[in-house]
mmCIF file of C-alpha atoms in Angstrom:
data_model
loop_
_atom_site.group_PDB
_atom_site.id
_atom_site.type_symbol
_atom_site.label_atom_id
_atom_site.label_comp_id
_atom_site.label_asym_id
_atom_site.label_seq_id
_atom_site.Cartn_x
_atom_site.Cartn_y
_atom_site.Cartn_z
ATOM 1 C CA UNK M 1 0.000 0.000 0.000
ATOM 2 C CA UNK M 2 1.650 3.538 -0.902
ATOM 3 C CA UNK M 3 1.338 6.380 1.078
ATOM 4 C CA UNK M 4 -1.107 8.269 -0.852
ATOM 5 C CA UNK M 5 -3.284 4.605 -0.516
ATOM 6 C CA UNK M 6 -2.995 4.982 3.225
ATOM 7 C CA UNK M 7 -3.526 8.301 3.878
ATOM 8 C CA UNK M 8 -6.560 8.567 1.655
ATOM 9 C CA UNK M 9 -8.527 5.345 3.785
ATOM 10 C CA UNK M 10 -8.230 7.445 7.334
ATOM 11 C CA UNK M 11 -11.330 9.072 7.908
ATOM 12 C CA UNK M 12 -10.714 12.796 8.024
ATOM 13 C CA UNK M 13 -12.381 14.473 10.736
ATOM 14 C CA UNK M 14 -13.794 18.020 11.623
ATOM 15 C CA UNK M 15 -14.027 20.020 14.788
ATOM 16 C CA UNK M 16 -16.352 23.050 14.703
ATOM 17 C CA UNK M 17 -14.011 25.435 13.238
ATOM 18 C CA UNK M 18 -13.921 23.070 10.247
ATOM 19 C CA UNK M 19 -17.529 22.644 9.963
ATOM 20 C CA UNK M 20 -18.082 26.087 10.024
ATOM 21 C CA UNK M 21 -15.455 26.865 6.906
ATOM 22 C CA UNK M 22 -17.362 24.142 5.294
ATOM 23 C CA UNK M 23 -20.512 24.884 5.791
ATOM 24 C CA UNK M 24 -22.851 28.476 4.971
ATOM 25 C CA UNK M 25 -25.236 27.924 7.979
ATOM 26 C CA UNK M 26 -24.966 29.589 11.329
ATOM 27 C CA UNK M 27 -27.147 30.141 14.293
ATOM 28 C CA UNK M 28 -30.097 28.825 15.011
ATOM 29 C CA UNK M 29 -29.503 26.410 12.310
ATOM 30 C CA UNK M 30 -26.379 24.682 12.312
ATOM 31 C CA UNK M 31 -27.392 21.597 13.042
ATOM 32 C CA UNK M 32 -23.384 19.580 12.744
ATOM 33 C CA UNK M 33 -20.996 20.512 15.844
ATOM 34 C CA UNK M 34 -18.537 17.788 14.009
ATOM 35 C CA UNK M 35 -17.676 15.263 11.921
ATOM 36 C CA UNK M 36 -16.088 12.202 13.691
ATOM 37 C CA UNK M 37 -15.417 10.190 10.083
ATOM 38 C CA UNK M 38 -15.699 11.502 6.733
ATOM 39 C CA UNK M 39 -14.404 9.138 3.828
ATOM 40 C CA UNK M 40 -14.135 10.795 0.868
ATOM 41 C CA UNK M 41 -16.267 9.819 -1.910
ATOM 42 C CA UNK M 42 -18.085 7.415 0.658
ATOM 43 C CA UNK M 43 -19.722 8.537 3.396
ATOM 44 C CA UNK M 44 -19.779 10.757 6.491
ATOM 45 C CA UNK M 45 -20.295 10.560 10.074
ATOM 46 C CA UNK M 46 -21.142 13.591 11.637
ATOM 47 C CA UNK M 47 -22.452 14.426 15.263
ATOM 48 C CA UNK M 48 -25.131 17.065 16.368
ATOM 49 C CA UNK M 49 -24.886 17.878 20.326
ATOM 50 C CA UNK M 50 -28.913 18.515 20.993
ATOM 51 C CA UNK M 51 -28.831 20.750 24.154
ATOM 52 C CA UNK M 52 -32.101 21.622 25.890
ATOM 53 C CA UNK M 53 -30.957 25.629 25.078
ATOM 54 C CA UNK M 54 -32.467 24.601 21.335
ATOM 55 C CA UNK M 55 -34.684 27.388 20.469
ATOM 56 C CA UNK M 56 -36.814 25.085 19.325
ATOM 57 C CA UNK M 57 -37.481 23.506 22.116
ATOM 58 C CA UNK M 58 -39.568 26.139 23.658
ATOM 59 C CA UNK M 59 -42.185 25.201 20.977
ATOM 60 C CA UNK M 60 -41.965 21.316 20.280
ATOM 61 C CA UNK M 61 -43.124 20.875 22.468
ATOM 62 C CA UNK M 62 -43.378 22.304 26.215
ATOM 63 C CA UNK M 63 -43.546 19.616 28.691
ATOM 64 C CA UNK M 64 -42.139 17.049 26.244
ATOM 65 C CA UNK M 65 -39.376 18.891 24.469
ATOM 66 C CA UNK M 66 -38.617 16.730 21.314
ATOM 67 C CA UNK M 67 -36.450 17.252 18.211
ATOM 68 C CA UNK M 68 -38.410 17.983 15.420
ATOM 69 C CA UNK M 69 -38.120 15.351 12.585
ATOM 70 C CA UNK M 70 -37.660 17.915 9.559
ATOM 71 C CA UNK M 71 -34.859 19.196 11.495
ATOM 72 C CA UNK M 72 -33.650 15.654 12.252
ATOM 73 C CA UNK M 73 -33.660 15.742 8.241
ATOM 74 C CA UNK M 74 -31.968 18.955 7.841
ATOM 75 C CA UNK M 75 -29.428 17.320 10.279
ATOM 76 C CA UNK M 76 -28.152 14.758 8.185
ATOM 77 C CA UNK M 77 -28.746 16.855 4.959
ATOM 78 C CA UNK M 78 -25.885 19.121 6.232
ATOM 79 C CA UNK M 79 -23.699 16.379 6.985
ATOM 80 C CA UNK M 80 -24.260 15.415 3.230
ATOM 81 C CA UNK M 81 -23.475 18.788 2.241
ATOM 82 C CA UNK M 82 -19.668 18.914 3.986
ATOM 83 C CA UNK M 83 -19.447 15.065 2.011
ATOM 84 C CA UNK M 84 -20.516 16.217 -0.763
ATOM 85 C CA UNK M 85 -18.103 19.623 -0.921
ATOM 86 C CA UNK M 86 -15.020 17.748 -0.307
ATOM 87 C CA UNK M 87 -15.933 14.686 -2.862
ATOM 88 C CA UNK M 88 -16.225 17.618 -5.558
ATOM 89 C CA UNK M 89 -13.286 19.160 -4.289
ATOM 90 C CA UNK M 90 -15.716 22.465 -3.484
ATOM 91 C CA UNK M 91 -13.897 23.995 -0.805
ATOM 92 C CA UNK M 92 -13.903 27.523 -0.962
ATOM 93 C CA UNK M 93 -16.216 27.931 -4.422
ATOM 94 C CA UNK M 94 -19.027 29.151 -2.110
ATOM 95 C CA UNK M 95 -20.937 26.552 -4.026
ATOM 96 C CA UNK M 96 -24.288 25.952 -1.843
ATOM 97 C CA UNK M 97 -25.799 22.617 -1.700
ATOM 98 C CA UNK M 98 -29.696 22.574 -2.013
ATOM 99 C CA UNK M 99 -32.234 19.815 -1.470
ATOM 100 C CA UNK M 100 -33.707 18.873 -4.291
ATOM 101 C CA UNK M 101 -36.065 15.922 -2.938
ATOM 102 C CA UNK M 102 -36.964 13.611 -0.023
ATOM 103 C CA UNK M 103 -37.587 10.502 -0.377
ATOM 104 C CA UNK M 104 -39.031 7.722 2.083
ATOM 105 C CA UNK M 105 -38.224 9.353 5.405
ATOM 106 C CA UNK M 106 -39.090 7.797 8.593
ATOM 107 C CA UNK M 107 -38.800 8.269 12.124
ATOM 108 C CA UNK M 108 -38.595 6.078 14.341
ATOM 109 C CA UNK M 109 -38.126 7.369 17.766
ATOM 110 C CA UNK M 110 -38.311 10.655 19.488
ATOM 111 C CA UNK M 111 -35.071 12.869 19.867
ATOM 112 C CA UNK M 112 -34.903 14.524 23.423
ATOM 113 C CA UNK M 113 -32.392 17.085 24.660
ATOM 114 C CA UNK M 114 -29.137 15.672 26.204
ATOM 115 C CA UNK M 115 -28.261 13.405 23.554
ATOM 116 C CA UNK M 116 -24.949 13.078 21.003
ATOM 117 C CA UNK M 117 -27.362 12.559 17.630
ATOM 118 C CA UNK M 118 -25.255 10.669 15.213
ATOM 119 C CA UNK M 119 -25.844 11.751 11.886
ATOM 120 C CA UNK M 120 -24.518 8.911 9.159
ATOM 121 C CA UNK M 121 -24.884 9.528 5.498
ATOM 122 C CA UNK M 122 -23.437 8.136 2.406
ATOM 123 C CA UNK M 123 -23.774 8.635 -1.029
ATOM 124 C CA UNK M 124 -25.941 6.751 -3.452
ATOM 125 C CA UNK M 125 -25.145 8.036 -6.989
ATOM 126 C CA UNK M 126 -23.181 10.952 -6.994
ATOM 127 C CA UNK M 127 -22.561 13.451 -10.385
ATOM 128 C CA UNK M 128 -20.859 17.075 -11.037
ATOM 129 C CA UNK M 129 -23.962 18.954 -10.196
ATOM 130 C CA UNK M 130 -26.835 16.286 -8.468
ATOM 131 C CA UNK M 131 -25.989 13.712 -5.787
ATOM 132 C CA UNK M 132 -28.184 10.997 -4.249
ATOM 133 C CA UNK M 133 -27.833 9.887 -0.361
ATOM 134 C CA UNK M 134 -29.120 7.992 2.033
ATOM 135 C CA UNK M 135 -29.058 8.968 5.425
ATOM 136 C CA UNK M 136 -29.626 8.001 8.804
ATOM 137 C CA UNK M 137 -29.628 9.827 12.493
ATOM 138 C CA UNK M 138 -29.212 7.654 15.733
ATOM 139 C CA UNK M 139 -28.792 7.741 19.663
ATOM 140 C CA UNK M 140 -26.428 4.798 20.645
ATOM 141 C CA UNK M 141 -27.224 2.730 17.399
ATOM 142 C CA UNK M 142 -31.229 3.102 17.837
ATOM 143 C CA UNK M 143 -32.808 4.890 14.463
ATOM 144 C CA UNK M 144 -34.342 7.443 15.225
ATOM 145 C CA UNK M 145 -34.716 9.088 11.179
ATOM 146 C CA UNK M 146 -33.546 7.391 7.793
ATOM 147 C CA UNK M 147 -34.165 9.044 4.762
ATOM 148 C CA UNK M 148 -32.734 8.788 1.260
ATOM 149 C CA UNK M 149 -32.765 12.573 -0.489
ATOM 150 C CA UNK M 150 -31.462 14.367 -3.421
ATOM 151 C CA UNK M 151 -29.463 17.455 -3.254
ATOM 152 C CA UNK M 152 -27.524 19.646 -6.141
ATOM 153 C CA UNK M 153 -24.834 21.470 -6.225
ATOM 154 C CA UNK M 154 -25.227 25.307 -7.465
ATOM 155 C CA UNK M 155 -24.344 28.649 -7.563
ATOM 156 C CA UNK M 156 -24.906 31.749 -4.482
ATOM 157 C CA UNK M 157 -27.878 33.790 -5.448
ATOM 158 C CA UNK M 158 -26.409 36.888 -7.171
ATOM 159 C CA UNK M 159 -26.621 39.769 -5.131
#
């Protein structure tokens, strides 16, 4: 195995610093804190921290604050977007990465503050300007959202 061989099969991995150069998205919606395995070309495993400070927790609901699913979605959509940035080598091209579809998403249990939510995603077909992934969020290896969606790759709005 050469160098270049070896290198390129260790996951790569982000703290926030790096997840914010990769990503556009700030506060309240950042949903990635980091990215404990990315394998280029392959797949990603990113982590959101949900803290009960969520603003939307005061809404969803109060009593029984749970994560909603569309942001459970959004989640693992971001986590695609970082993936899908450094497979196309789109560092720094302020390229945005917009959903096009989603596809058979389920939830399967409720998200509650004071968990790590693992956010695993890989691709399914993946082209210049349109990729395909499935993706799935967790709490110590329980489902809690899988999802297969369809994102593409484009230009910032002009100004």
């Amino acid at each position: 195995m050469s160098d270049d061989t070896a290198a390129a099969a260790v996951p790569l991995t982000y703290d926030i610093r790096k997840v914010l150069a990769a990503l556009p998205h700030r506060y309240p919606l950042l949903l990635v804190d980091r990215v404990a395995a990315l394998n280029i070309g392959e797949d990603i495993h990113a982590v959101k921290a949900v803290s009960f400070n969520e603003a939307f927790f005061q809404g969803h609901f109060p009593g029984r604050p749970i994560m909603p699913g569309v942001l459970q979605i959004e989640a693992l959509a971001q986590a695609a977007a970082i993936l899908a940035i450094e497979t196309l080598e789109l560092a720094g091209s302020n390229k945005l990465v917009y959903f096009m579809s989603i596809e058979d998403a389920k939830f399967r249990a409720p998200v509650e503050p004071g968990v790590l939510l693992d956010l695993k995603v890989g691709f399914i077909q993946k082209r210049a300007r349109v990729c395909k992934f499935w993706g799935k969020a967790e709490i110590d290896d329980k489902v809690t959202c899988e999802v297969n969606f369809t994102a593409m790759i484009a230009d910032p709005p002009k100004d």
